[in-house]
mmCIF file of C-alpha atoms in Angstrom:
data_model
loop_
_atom_site.group_PDB
_atom_site.id
_atom_site.type_symbol
_atom_site.label_atom_id
_atom_site.label_comp_id
_atom_site.label_asym_id
_atom_site.label_seq_id
_atom_site.Cartn_x
_atom_site.Cartn_y
_atom_site.Cartn_z
ATOM 1 C CA MET H 1 -1.303 -5.140 5.607
ATOM 2 C CA VAL H 2 0.286 -1.704 5.578
ATOM 3 C CA SER H 3 -0.913 0.374 2.650
ATOM 4 C CA MET H 4 -1.658 3.788 1.207
ATOM 5 C CA SER H 5 -5.177 4.441 -0.066
ATOM 6 C CA VAL H 6 -5.805 5.780 -3.544
ATOM 7 C CA PRO H 7 -7.903 8.966 -3.283
ATOM 8 C CA TYR H 8 -11.506 8.028 -4.062
ATOM 9 C CA ARG H 9 -11.936 10.472 -6.958
ATOM 10 C CA ILE H 10 -8.911 8.881 -8.661
ATOM 11 C CA ALA H 11 -9.941 5.328 -7.791
ATOM 12 C CA LYS H 12 -13.310 5.935 -9.466
ATOM 13 C CA ARG H 13 -11.464 6.869 -12.683
ATOM 14 C CA LEU H 14 -9.434 3.650 -12.486
ATOM 15 C CA ALA H 15 -12.321 1.306 -11.762
ATOM 16 C CA VAL H 16 -13.043 -1.390 -14.350
ATOM 17 C CA PRO H 17 -16.269 -3.415 -14.661
ATOM 18 C CA GLY H 18 -16.111 -6.455 -12.395
ATOM 19 C CA GLY H 19 -12.890 -5.222 -10.778
ATOM 20 C CA GLU H 20 -11.916 -3.870 -7.404
ATOM 21 C CA ALA H 21 -14.255 -1.363 -5.770
ATOM 22 C CA PRO H 22 -12.818 2.187 -5.727
ATOM 23 C CA GLU H 23 -13.029 2.370 -1.929
ATOM 24 C CA HIS H 24 -10.714 -0.652 -1.663
ATOM 25 C CA MET H 25 -7.980 0.521 -4.047
ATOM 26 C CA HIS H 26 -4.606 0.934 -2.399
ATOM 27 C CA VAL H 27 -0.856 0.517 -2.754
ATOM 28 C CA THR H 28 0.351 -2.333 -0.526
ATOM 29 C CA LEU H 29 3.608 -1.514 1.248
ATOM 30 C CA ALA H 30 3.868 -4.595 3.465
ATOM 31 C CA TYR H 31 1.729 -7.699 3.748
ATOM 32 C CA LEU H 32 1.802 -8.900 7.330
ATOM 33 C CA GLY H 33 0.019 -12.188 6.832
ATOM 34 C CA LYS H 34 -2.546 -13.787 9.060
ATOM 35 C CA GLY H 35 -2.331 -14.772 12.681
ATOM 36 C CA LEU H 36 -0.493 -11.813 14.211
ATOM 37 C CA SER H 37 -0.471 -11.917 17.997
ATOM 38 C CA PRO H 38 -2.093 -8.993 19.812
ATOM 39 C CA ALA H 39 1.401 -7.775 20.786
ATOM 40 C CA GLN H 40 2.644 -7.933 17.174
ATOM 41 C CA LEU H 41 -0.423 -6.075 15.965
ATOM 42 C CA ALA H 42 0.053 -3.395 18.624
ATOM 43 C CA ASP H 43 3.727 -3.037 17.631
ATOM 44 C CA ALA H 44 2.755 -2.757 13.959
ATOM 45 C CA HIS H 45 0.279 0.021 14.753
ATOM 46 C CA ARG H 46 2.822 1.841 16.897
ATOM 47 C CA ALA H 47 5.521 1.665 14.204
ATOM 48 C CA VAL H 48 3.240 2.778 11.366
ATOM 49 C CA LYS H 49 1.759 5.586 13.473
ATOM 50 C CA ALA H 50 5.245 6.847 14.412
ATOM 51 C CA PHE H 51 6.442 6.696 10.812
ATOM 52 C CA ALA H 52 3.376 8.554 9.528
ATOM 53 C CA ARG H 53 3.704 11.263 12.150
ATOM 54 C CA GLY H 54 7.329 11.773 11.143
ATOM 55 C CA CYS H 55 6.493 12.371 7.469
ATOM 56 C CA SER H 56 6.330 16.083 6.794
ATOM 57 C CA SER H 57 4.473 15.929 3.484
ATOM 58 C CA PRO H 58 2.324 13.635 1.335
ATOM 59 C CA ILE H 59 3.957 11.038 -0.882
ATOM 60 C CA ALA H 60 3.619 12.214 -4.472
ATOM 61 C CA ALA H 61 2.954 9.500 -7.026
ATOM 62 C CA LYS H 62 2.000 9.099 -10.639
ATOM 63 C CA LEU H 63 -0.176 6.289 -11.870
ATOM 64 C CA ALA H 64 1.841 5.890 -15.018
ATOM 65 C CA GLY H 65 0.479 2.922 -16.953
ATOM 66 C CA LEU H 66 -1.210 -0.440 -16.909
ATOM 67 C CA GLY H 67 0.245 -3.893 -16.420
ATOM 68 C CA ARG H 68 -0.571 -7.460 -15.645
ATOM 69 C CA PHE H 69 1.130 -9.862 -13.239
ATOM 70 C CA SER H 70 0.799 -13.522 -14.169
ATOM 71 C CA ALA H 71 -1.364 -15.770 -12.038
ATOM 72 C CA SER H 72 0.224 -17.155 -8.887
ATOM 73 C CA GLU H 73 -0.725 -18.914 -5.673
ATOM 74 C CA THR H 74 -0.978 -15.547 -3.900
ATOM 75 C CA SER H 75 -3.508 -14.324 -6.486
ATOM 76 C CA ASP H 76 -5.605 -17.518 -6.305
ATOM 77 C CA GLY H 77 -4.573 -18.481 -9.830
ATOM 78 C CA ARG H 78 -5.786 -15.242 -11.415
ATOM 79 C CA ASP H 79 -3.776 -12.569 -13.221
ATOM 80 C CA VAL H 80 -3.471 -9.236 -11.416
ATOM 81 C CA TYR H 81 -4.414 -6.365 -13.724
ATOM 82 C CA HIS H 82 -2.975 -3.185 -12.236
ATOM 83 C CA ALA H 83 -1.998 0.462 -12.580
ATOM 84 C CA THR H 84 1.719 1.065 -12.112
ATOM 85 C CA VAL H 85 2.823 3.541 -9.444
ATOM 86 C CA ASP H 86 5.807 5.822 -10.003
ATOM 87 C CA ALA H 87 6.754 7.400 -6.671
ATOM 88 C CA PRO H 88 10.482 8.104 -6.308
ATOM 89 C CA THR H 89 10.421 8.399 -2.499
ATOM 90 C CA LEU H 90 8.236 5.348 -1.915
ATOM 91 C CA PRO H 91 10.794 2.482 -2.040
ATOM 92 C CA ALA H 92 12.985 4.030 0.666
ATOM 93 C CA ALA H 93 9.991 4.880 2.859
ATOM 94 C CA ARG H 94 8.627 1.376 2.449
ATOM 95 C CA GLN H 95 11.984 -0.150 3.344
ATOM 96 C CA GLN H 96 12.147 1.896 6.557
ATOM 97 C CA ILE H 97 8.696 0.662 7.540
ATOM 98 C CA VAL H 98 9.538 -2.974 6.708
ATOM 99 C CA ASP H 99 12.848 -2.824 8.601
ATOM 100 C CA CYS H 100 11.135 -1.404 11.668
ATOM 101 C CA LEU H 101 8.354 -3.997 11.576
ATOM 102 C CA LYS H 102 10.912 -6.805 11.321
ATOM 103 C CA GLN H 103 12.930 -5.362 14.236
ATOM 104 C CA LEU H 104 9.774 -5.481 16.319
ATOM 105 C CA GLY H 105 9.163 -9.114 15.419
ATOM 106 C CA VAL H 106 6.244 -8.381 13.108
ATOM 107 C CA PRO H 107 6.423 -10.808 10.165
ATOM 108 C CA VAL H 108 6.427 -9.234 6.708
ATOM 109 C CA ALA H 109 5.713 -11.481 3.728
ATOM 110 C CA ALA H 110 8.590 -11.743 1.269
ATOM 111 C CA SER H 111 6.911 -13.846 -1.418
ATOM 112 C CA HIS H 112 7.208 -11.006 -3.953
ATOM 113 C CA GLY H 113 9.571 -8.108 -4.534
ATOM 114 C CA PHE H 114 8.223 -4.579 -4.165
ATOM 115 C CA SER H 115 6.547 -3.443 -7.393
ATOM 116 C CA PRO H 116 4.301 -0.527 -6.430
ATOM 117 C CA HIS H 117 0.911 -0.925 -8.068
ATOM 118 C CA VAL H 118 -2.821 -0.525 -7.590
ATOM 119 C CA THR H 119 -4.777 -3.714 -8.261
ATOM 120 C CA LEU H 120 -7.684 -2.952 -10.574
ATOM 121 C CA ALA H 121 -8.993 -6.487 -11.174
ATOM 122 C CA TYR H 122 -8.204 -10.166 -10.867
ATOM 123 C CA LEU H 123 -8.617 -11.832 -14.253
ATOM 124 C CA HIS H 124 -8.694 -15.363 -15.586
ATOM 125 C CA PRO H 125 -5.331 -15.918 -17.329
ATOM 126 C CA ASP H 126 -7.085 -16.269 -20.714
ATOM 127 C CA ALA H 127 -9.258 -13.158 -20.287
ATOM 128 C CA PRO H 128 -8.331 -10.013 -22.207
ATOM 129 C CA SER H 129 -7.127 -6.920 -20.341
ATOM 130 C CA PRO H 130 -9.862 -4.288 -19.939
ATOM 131 C CA ALA H 131 -7.576 -1.597 -21.417
ATOM 132 C CA HIS H 132 -4.025 -1.390 -22.754
ATOM 133 C CA ARG H 133 -3.223 2.251 -22.112
ATOM 134 C CA MET H 134 -4.100 5.058 -19.720
ATOM 135 C CA GLU H 135 -3.123 8.674 -19.417
ATOM 136 C CA PRO H 136 -0.864 9.331 -16.397
ATOM 137 C CA ILE H 137 -2.662 10.471 -13.254
ATOM 138 C CA GLU H 138 -0.947 12.464 -10.500
ATOM 139 C CA MET H 139 -1.929 11.696 -6.925
ATOM 140 C CA ALA H 140 -0.759 12.321 -3.392
ATOM 141 C CA CYS H 141 -1.060 9.911 -0.489
ATOM 142 C CA HIS H 142 -1.620 11.584 2.855
ATOM 143 C CA GLY H 143 -1.125 8.738 5.290
ATOM 144 C CA LEU H 144 -0.770 5.039 5.949
ATOM 145 C CA ASN H 145 -3.317 2.349 6.725
ATOM 146 C CA ILE H 146 -3.111 -0.841 8.675
ATOM 147 C CA THR H 147 -5.853 -3.206 7.582
ATOM 148 C CA THR H 148 -6.676 -6.386 9.454
ATOM 149 C CA GLY H 149 -9.712 -8.213 8.120
ATOM 150 C CA ALA H 150 -12.523 -5.663 7.843
ATOM 151 C CA ARG H 151 -10.821 -3.168 10.196
ATOM 152 C CA LYS H 152 -8.763 -0.278 8.855
ATOM 153 C CA ALA H 153 -6.799 2.248 10.904
ATOM 154 C CA PHE H 154 -5.577 5.421 9.167
ATOM 155 C CA TYR H 155 -2.496 7.323 10.311
ATOM 156 C CA PRO H 156 -2.139 10.731 8.607
ATOM 157 C CA PHE H 157 1.268 12.037 7.608
ATOM 158 C CA GLY H 158 2.771 14.885 9.589
ATOM 159 C CA SER H 159 0.352 14.824 12.510
ATOM 160 C CA PHE H 160 3.067 16.225 14.743
ATOM 161 C CA GLY H 161 5.941 16.766 12.324
ATOM 162 C CA GLY H 162 9.433 16.006 13.459
ATOM 163 C CA GLY H 163 10.748 13.978 10.517
ATOM 164 C CA GLN H 164 12.913 10.923 11.050
ATOM 165 C CA GLU H 165 14.034 12.146 14.467
ATOM 166 C CA HIS H 166 10.429 11.826 15.656
ATOM 167 C CA PHE H 167 10.218 8.312 14.207
ATOM 168 C CA ALA H 168 13.403 7.234 15.999
ATOM 169 C CA LYS H 169 12.346 8.799 19.332
ATOM 170 C CA ALA H 170 8.848 7.306 19.153
ATOM 171 C CA LEU H 171 10.327 3.826 18.799
ATOM 172 C CA ALA H 172 13.308 4.298 21.161
ATOM 173 C CA PRO H 173 11.768 2.435 24.115
ATOM 174 C CA LEU H 174 11.519 -0.728 22.000
#
C-alpha cells in the first residue's frame, strides 16, 4: 500500500485498548493488493519516490472526529472504528499518485472510494465504539510510505524540491 504515517506522538493519543498499535497508524492513499510483480513493485517505488521528492512541504491535516465504517469483506467482517482526516490538498495529491501508478501498470484497488481516515480498531459489529467524540488534532505528514508485507520504505517530501516539474521529469522515461 501507499500511505502516510501518523506521527507517533499523535498516534499514541489516538490509541484505544485492543486497537491498532500507534506505530502502525497511517492514512492509506492506495491499496496495491497482493501479488505485484518485481517490475510493478519497482515502478511503484519509483513513482512514489518521485512524487514525494516533488512535494515542497508537508501535507497539513486535521484529525477532526471519529467514525465507524460498517463491516465488509475487506475488513474481515468487522467494523472499522476510525479518526477522520481533513486535509484539503490530500485528495488531489492522492489522485496524482493513483493515476501515475495506473499508467505504470501497477494495480490500485478500487473496492472503496477515498475517505481519508486513520484506523483505530476493528470491532465486532455489535460492540460499542470506544469513544464518540474527540478534540481535533493538527498534524503534518512529511512523506510517503510503500508497505509490502513487513517491509516499509519511507520517501520524505521535498528531498530535492522541484515541485510537479520534478515529478514529471523523473517519470518521463516511462
